[in-house]
Structure formats: C-alpha cells, structure tokens
Short mmCIF file of N, CA and C in Angstrom, two decimals:
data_model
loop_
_atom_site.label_atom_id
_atom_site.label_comp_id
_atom_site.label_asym_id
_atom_site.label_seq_id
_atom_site.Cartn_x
_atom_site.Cartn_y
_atom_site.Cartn_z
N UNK V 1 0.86 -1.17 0.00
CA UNK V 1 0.00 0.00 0.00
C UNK V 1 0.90 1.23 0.00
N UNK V 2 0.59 2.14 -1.14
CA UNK V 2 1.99 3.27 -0.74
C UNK V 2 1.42 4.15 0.20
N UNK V 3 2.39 5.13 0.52
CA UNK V 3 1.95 5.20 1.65
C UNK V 3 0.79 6.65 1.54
N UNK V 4 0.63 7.44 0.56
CA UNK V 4 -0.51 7.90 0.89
C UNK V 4 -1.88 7.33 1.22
N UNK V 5 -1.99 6.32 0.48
CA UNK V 5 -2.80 5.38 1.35
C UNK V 5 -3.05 4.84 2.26
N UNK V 6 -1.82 4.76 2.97
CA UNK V 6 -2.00 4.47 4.65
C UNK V 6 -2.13 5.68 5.26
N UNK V 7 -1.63 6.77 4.64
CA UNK V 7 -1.76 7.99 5.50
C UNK V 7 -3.54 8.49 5.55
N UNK V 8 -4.52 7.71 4.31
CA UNK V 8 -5.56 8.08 4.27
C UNK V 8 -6.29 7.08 5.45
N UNK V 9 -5.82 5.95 5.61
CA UNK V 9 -6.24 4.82 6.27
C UNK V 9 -6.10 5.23 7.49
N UNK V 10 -4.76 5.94 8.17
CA UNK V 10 -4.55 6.68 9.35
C UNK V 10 -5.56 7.92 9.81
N UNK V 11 -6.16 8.17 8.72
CA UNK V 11 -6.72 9.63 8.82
C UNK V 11 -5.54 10.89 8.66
N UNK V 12 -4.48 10.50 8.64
CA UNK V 12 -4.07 11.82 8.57
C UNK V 12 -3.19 12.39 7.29
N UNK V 13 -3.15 13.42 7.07
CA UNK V 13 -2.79 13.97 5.49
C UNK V 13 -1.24 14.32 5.67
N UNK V 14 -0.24 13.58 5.13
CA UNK V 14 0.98 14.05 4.89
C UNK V 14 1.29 15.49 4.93
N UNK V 15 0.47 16.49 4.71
CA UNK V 15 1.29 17.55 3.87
C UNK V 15 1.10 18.59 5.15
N UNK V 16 0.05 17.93 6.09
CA UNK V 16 -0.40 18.66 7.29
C UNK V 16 0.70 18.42 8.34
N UNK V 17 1.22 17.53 8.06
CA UNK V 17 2.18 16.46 9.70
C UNK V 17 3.57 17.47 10.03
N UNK V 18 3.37 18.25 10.75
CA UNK V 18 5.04 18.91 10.91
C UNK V 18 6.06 18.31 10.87
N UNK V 19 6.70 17.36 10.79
CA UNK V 19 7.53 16.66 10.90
C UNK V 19 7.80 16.17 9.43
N UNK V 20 6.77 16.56 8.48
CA UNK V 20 7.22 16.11 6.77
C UNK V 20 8.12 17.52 6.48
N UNK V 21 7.55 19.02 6.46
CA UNK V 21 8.16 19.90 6.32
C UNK V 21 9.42 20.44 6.39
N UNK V 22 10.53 20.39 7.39
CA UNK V 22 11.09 20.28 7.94
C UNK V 22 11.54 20.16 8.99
N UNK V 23 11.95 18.47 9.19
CA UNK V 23 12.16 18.03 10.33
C UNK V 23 13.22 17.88 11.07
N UNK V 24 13.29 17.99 12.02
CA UNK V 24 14.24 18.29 12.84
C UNK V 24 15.19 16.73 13.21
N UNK V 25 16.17 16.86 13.14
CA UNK V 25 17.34 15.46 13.33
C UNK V 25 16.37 14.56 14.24
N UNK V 26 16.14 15.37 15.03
CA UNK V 26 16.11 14.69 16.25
C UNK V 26 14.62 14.01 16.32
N UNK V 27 13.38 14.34 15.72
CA UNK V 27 12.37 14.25 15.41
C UNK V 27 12.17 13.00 14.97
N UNK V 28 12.77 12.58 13.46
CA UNK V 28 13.23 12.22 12.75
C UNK V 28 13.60 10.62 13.08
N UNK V 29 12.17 9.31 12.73
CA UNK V 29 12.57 7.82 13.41
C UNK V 29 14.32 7.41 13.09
N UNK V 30 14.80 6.42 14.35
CA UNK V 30 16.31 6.20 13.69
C UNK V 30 15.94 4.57 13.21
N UNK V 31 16.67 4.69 12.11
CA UNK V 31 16.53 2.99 11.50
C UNK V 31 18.30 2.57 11.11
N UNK V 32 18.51 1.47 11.96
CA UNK V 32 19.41 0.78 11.50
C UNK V 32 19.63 -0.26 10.88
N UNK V 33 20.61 0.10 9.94
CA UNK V 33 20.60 -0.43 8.76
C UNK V 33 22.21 -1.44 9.06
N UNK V 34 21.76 -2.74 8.61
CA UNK V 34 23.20 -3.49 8.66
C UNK V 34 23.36 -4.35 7.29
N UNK V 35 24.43 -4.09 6.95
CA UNK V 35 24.76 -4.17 5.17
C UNK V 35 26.68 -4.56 5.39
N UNK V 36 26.94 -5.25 4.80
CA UNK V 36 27.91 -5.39 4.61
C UNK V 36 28.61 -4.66 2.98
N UNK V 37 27.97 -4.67 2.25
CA UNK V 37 27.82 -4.03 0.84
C UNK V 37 28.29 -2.63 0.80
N UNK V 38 29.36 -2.10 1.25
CA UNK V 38 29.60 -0.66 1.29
C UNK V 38 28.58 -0.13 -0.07
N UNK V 39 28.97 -0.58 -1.18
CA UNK V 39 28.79 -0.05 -2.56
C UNK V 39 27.15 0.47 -2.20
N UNK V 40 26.45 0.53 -1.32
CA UNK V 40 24.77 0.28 -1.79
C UNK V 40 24.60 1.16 -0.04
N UNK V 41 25.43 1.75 0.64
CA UNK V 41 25.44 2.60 1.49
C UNK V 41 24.88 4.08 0.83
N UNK V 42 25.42 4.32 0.18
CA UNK V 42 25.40 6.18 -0.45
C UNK V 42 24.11 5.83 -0.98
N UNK V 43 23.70 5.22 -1.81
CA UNK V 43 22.00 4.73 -2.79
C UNK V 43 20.77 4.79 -1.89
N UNK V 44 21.50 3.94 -0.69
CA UNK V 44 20.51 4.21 0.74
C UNK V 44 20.82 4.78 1.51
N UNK V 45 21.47 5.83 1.64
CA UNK V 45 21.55 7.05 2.22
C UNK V 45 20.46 8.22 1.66
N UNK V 46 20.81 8.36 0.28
CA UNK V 46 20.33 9.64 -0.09
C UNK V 46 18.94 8.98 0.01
N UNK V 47 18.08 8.20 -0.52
CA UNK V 47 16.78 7.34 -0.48
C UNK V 47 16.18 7.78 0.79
N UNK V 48 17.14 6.79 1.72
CA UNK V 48 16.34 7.30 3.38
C UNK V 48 16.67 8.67 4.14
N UNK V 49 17.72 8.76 4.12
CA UNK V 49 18.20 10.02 4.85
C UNK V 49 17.67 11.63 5.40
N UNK V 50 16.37 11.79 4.15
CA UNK V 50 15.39 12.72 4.87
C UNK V 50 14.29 12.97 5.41
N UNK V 51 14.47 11.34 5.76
CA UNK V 51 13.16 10.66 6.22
C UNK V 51 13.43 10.09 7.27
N UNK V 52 14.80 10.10 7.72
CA UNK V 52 15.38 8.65 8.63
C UNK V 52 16.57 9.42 9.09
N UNK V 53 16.80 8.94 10.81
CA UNK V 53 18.30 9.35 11.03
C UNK V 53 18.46 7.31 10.72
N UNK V 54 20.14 7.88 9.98
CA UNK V 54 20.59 6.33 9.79
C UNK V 54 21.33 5.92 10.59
N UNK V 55 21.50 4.26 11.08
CA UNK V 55 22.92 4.52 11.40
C UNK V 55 23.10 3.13 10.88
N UNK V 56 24.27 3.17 9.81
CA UNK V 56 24.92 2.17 9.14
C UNK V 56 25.62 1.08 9.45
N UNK V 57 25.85 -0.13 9.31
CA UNK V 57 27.07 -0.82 10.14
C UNK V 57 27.21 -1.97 8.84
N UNK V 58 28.35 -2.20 8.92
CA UNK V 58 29.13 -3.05 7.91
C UNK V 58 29.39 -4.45 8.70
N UNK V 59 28.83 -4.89 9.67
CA UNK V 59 29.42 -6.40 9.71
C UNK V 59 27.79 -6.53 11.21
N UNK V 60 27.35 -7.88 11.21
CA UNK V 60 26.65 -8.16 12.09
C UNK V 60 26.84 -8.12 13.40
N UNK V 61 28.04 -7.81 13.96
CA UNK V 61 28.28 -7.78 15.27
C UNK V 61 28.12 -6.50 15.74
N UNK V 62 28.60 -5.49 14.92
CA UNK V 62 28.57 -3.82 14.48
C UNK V 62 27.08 -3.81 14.95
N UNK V 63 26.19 -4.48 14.09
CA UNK V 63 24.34 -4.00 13.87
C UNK V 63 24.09 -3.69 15.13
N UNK V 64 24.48 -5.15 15.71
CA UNK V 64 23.50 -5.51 17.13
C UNK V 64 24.26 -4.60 18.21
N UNK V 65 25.63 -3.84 18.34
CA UNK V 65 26.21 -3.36 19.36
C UNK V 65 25.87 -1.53 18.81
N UNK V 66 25.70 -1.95 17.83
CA UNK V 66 24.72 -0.59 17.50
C UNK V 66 22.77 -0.34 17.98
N UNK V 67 22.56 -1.01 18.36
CA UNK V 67 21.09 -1.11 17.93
C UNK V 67 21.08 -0.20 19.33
N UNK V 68 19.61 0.58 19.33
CA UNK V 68 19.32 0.99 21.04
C UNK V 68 17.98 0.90 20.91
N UNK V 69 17.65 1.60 22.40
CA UNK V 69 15.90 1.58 22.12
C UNK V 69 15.18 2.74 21.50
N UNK V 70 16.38 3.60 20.91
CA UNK V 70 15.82 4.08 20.40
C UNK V 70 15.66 4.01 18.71
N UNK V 71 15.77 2.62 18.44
CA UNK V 71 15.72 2.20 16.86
C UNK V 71 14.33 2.25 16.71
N UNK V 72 13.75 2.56 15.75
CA UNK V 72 12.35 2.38 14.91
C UNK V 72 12.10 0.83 14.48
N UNK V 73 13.68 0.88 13.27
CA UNK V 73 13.15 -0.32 12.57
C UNK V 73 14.83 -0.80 12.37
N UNK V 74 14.63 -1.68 12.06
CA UNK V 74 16.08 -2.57 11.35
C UNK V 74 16.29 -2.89 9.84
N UNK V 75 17.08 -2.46 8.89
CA UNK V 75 16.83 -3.04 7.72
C UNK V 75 17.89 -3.91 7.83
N UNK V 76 18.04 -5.50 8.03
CA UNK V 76 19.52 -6.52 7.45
C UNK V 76 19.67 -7.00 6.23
N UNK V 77 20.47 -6.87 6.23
CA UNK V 77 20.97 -7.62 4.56
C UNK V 77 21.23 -9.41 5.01
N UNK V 78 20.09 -10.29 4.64
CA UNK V 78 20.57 -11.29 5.28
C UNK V 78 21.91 -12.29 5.24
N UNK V 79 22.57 -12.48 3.66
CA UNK V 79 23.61 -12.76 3.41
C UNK V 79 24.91 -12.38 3.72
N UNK V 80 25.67 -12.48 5.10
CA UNK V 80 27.51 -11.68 5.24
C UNK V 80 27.78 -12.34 5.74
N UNK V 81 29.09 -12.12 5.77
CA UNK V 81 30.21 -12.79 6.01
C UNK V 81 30.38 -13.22 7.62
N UNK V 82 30.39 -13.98 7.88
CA UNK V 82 30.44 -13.91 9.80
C UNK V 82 29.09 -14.40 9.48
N UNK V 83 28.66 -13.76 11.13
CA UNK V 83 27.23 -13.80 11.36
C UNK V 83 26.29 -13.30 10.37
N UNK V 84 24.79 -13.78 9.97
CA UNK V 84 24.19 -13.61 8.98
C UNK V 84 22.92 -12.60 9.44
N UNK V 85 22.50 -12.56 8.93
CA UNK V 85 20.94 -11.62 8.91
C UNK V 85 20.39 -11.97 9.94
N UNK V 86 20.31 -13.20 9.82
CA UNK V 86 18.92 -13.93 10.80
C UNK V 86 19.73 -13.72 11.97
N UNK V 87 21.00 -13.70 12.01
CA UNK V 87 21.53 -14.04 13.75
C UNK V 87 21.27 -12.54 14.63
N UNK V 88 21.28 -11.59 13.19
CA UNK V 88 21.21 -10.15 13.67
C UNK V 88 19.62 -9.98 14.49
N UNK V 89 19.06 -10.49 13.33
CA UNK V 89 17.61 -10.50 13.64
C UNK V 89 17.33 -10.81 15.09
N UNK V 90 17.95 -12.24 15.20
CA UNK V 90 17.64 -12.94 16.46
C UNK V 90 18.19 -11.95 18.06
N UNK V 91 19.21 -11.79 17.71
CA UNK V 91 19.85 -11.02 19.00
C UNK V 91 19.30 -9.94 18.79
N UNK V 92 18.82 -8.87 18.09
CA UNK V 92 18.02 -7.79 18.23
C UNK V 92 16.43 -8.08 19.04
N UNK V 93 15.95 -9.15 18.53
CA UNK V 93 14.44 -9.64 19.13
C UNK V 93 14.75 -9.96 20.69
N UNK V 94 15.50 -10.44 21.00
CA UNK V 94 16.05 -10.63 22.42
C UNK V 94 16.16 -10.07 23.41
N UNK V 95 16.40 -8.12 22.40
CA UNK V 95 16.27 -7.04 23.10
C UNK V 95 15.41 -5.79 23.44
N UNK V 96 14.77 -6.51 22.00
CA UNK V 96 13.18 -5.42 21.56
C UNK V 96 12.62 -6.68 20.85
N UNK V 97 11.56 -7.20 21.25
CA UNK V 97 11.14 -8.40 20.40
C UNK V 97 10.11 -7.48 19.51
N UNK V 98 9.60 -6.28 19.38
CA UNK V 98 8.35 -6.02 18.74
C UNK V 98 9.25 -4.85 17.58
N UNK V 99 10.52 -4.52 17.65
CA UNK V 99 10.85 -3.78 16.71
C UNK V 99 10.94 -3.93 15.29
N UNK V 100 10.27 -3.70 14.19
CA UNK V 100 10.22 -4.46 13.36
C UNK V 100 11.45 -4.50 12.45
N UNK V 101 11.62 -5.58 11.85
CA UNK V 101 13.24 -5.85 11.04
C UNK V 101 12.29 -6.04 9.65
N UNK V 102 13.31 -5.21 8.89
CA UNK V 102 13.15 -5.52 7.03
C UNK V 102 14.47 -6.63 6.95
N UNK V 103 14.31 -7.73 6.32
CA UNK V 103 15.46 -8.47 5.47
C UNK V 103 15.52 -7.94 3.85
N UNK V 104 16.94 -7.10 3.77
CA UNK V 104 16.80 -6.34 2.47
C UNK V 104 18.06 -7.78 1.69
N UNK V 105 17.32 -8.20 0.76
CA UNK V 105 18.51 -9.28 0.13
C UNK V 105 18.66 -9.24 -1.33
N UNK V 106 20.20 -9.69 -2.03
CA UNK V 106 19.80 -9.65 -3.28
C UNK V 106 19.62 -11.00 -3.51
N UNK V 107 19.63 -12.00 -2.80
CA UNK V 107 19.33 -13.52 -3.28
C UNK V 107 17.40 -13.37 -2.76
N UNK V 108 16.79 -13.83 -4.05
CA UNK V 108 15.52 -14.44 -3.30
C UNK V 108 15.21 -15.35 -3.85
N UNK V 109 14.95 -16.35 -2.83
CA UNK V 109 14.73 -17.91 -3.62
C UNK V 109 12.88 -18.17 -2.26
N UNK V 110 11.82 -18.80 -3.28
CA UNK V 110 10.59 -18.72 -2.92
C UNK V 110 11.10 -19.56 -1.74
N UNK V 111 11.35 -20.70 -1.57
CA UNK V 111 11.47 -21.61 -0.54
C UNK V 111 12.33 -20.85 0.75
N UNK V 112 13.10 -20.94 0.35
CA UNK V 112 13.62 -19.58 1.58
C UNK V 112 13.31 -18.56 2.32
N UNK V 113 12.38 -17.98 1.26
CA UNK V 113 11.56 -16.96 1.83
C UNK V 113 10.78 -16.95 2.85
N UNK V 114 10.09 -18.49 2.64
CA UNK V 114 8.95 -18.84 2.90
C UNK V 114 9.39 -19.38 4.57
N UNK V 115 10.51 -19.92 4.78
CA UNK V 115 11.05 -20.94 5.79
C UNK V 115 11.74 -19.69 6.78
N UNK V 116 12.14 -18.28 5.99
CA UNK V 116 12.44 -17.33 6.75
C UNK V 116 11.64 -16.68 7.47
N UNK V 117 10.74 -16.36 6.57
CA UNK V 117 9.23 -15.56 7.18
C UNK V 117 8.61 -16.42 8.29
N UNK V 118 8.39 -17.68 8.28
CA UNK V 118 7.66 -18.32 9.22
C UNK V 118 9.42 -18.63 10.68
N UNK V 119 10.33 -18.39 10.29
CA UNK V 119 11.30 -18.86 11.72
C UNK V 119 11.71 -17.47 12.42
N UNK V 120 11.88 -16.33 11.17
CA UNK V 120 12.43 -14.98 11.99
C UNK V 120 11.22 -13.63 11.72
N UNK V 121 9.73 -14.11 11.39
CA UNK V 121 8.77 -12.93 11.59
C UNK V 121 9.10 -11.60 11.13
N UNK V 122 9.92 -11.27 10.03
CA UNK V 122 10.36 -9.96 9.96
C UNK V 122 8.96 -9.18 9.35
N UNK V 123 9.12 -7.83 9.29
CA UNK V 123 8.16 -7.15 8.91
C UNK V 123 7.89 -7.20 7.20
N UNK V 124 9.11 -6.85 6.72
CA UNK V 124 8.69 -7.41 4.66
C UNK V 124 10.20 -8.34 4.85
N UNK V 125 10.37 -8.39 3.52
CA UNK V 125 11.75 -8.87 2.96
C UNK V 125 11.52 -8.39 1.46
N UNK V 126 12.37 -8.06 1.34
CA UNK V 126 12.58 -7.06 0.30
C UNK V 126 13.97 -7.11 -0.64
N UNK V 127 14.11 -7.61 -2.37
CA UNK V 127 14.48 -7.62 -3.04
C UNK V 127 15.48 -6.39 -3.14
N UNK V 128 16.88 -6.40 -2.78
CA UNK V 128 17.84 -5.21 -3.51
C UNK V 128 17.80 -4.70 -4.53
N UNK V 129 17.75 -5.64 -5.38
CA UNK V 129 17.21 -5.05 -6.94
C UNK V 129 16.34 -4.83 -7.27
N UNK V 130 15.05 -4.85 -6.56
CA UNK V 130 13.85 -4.84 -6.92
C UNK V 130 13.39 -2.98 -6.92
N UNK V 131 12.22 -2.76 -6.45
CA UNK V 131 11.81 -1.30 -6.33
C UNK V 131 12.20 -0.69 -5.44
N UNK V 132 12.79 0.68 -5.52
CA UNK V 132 12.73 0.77 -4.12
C UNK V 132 12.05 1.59 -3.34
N UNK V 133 10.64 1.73 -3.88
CA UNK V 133 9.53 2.44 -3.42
C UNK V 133 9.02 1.03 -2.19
N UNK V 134 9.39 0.03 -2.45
CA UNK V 134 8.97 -1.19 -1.41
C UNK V 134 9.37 -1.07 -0.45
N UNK V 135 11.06 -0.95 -0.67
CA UNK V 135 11.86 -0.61 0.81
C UNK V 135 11.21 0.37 1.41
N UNK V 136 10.83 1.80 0.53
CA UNK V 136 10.43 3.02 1.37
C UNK V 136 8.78 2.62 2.00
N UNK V 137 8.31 2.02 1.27
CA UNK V 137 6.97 1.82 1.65
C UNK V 137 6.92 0.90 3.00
N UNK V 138 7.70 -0.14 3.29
CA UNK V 138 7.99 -1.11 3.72
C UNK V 138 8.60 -0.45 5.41
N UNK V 139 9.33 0.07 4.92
CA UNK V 139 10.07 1.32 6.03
C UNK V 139 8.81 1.98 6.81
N UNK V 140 8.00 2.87 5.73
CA UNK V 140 7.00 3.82 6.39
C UNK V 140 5.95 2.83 7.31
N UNK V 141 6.02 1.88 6.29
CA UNK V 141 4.91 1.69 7.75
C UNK V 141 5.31 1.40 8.89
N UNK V 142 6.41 0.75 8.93
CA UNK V 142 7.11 -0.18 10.02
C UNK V 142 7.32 0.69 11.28
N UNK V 143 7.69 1.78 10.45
CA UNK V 143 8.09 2.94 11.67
C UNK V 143 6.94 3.66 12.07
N UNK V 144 6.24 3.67 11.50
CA UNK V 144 4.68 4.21 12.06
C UNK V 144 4.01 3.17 13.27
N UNK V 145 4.16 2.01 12.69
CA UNK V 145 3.51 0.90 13.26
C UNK V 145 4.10 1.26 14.57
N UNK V 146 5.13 1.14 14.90
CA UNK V 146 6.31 0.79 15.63
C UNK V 146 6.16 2.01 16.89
N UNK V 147 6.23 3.53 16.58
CA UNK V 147 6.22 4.43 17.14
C UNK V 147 5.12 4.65 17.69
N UNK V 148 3.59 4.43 17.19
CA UNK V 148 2.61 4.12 17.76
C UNK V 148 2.17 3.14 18.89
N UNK V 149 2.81 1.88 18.44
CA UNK V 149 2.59 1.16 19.45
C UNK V 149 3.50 1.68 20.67
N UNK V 150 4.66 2.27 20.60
CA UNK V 150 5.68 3.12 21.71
C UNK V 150 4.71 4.19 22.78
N UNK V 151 3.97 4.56 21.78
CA UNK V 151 3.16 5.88 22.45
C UNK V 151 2.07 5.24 23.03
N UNK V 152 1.26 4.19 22.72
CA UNK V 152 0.48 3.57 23.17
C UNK V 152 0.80 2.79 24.82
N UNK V 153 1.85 2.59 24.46
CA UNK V 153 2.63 1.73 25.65
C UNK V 153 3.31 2.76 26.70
N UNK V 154 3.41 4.25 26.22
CA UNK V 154 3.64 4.79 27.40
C UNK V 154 1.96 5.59 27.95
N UNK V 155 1.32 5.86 26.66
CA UNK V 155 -0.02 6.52 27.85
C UNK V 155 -0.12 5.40 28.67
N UNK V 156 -0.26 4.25 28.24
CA UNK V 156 -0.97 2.74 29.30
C UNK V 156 0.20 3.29 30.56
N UNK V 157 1.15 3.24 30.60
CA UNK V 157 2.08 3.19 31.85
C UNK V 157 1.96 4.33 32.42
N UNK V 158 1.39 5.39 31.88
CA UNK V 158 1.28 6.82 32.76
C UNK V 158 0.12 6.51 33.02
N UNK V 159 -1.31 6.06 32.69
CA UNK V 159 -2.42 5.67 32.89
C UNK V 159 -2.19 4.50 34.23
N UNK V 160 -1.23 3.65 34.15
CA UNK V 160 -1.52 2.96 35.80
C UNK V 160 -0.80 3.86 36.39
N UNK V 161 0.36 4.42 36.26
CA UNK V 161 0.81 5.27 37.31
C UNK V 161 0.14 5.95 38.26
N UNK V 162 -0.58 7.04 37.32
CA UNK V 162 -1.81 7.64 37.91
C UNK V 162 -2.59 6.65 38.55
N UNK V 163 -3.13 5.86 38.32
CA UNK V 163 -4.28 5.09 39.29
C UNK V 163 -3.50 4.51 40.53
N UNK V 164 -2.19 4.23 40.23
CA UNK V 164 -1.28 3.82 41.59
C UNK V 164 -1.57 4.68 42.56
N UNK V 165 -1.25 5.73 42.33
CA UNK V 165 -0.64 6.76 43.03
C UNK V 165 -2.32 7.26 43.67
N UNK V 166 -3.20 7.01 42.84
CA UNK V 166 -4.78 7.66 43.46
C UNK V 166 -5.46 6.76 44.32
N UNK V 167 -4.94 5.14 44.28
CA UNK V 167 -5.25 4.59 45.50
C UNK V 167 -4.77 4.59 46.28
#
C-alpha cells in the first residue's frame, strides 16, 4: 500500500504532519541499517536520509552493538560474512522483540523466503534489486507501526501510574 494510502487509512494527510516539512534530526525515526555491501550505502543514504536518522554498520556484530531503544526499525541484509541476517535479527528480538526488522537481500529464492518468514517474523523482505519504493513503503509503515505502538505503551504506563498513586 503506498503510503498515501495508509496515510488516508490513518486519517491523517501528509502535507499537514510537521515533521514532513522540515524536520528536525532529532524528530526524525532512527533505523538501522546493517549491510555489509559498502557499494549500496550512499543509494541508501540519499533514499532514506530525509526521512530517517541512519545509522549504518558493515558487519553483524557492528548492527546488534549498535542497535538501542531508540531504533524504529532494522533493515539486514541477510547474506555476510560472519554472522548472517537472521543471527542479527535474532539477537536484536532478544532485546526489543516487537521492533520491526526488514530483510533487504539480493538472493531471493521462494522456498527460503517462505522458511524465513515463518522462523524470523520480519516485517517485509525485500528484493535489492527490486523497487525501491517497497523498501520506502515497507520502512513507512514499520516505523509508524512501531512508534505508535511506543506511544500507546507509554499513555498505558502513565495511565496505571496515575491510578497507583490515586489509590
């Protein structure tokens, strides 16, 4: 669904949202991205970068000692050298199980897909060569999804607080 369409589904209109206009760094969801592929860093830089604070990492051990709570989303490249996608995946869920992970790959084989999606739950998986209105689309929601349910989960915790504190 691109995403003006979810923005219609949300009720709310892109062009109204302060944060499309110019947004501030800090505003701004962080998504980390783990790629071993230097070459395909700058392509997804300029792509995400005014939409996204990034933060890049070149090897799977990098991803996960990078990751915080304040990540949105994860994009892995599941294929590198060392540890692979899925291991990233896995030790990230360990630490935020609800953050959603993109597997961005240039191998896609149907059977694989299929055996990935059902063992590591990622949010899409997504073709390198393919579009990359998918990745962005794929991205937008994830981080919407994601930040919502964040905000949801802190009114609930200020909502018992308050009732703590009033009995």
């Amino acid at each position: 669904m691109p995403s003006k369409e979810y923005d219609t589904l949300l009720g709310a209109d892109p062009a109204q949202r302060p944060d499309r206009e110019k947004p501030e760094s800090t505003r701004l969801p962080l998504v980390l991205v783990v790629d071993e592929d230097r070459g395909l860093w700058q392509p997804l830089g300029a792509l995400l970068s005014e939409r996204y604070r990034l933060v890049v990492c070149a090897s799977a051990l990098d991803g996960v000692a990078a990751f915080t709570e304040d990540t949105c989303a994860v994009i892995i490249d599941v294929r590198m050298s060392g540890q692979d996608g899925f291991w990233v995946c896995d030790q990230i869920r360990k630490v935020q199980p609800e953050v959603p992970v993109i597997f961005y790959s240039a191998v896609q084989d149907e059977q694989d897909s299929f055996e990935v999606i059902n063992a590591h739950r990622p949010f899409a998986y997504v073709d390198k060569h393919g579009d990359a209105q998918r990745l962005l689309d794929a991205l937008e929601k994830a981080t919407r999804i994601f930040q919502s349910t964040l905000r949801s989960r802190r009114i609930i915790e200020r909502l018992q607080r308050r009732r703590q504190e009033a009995v």
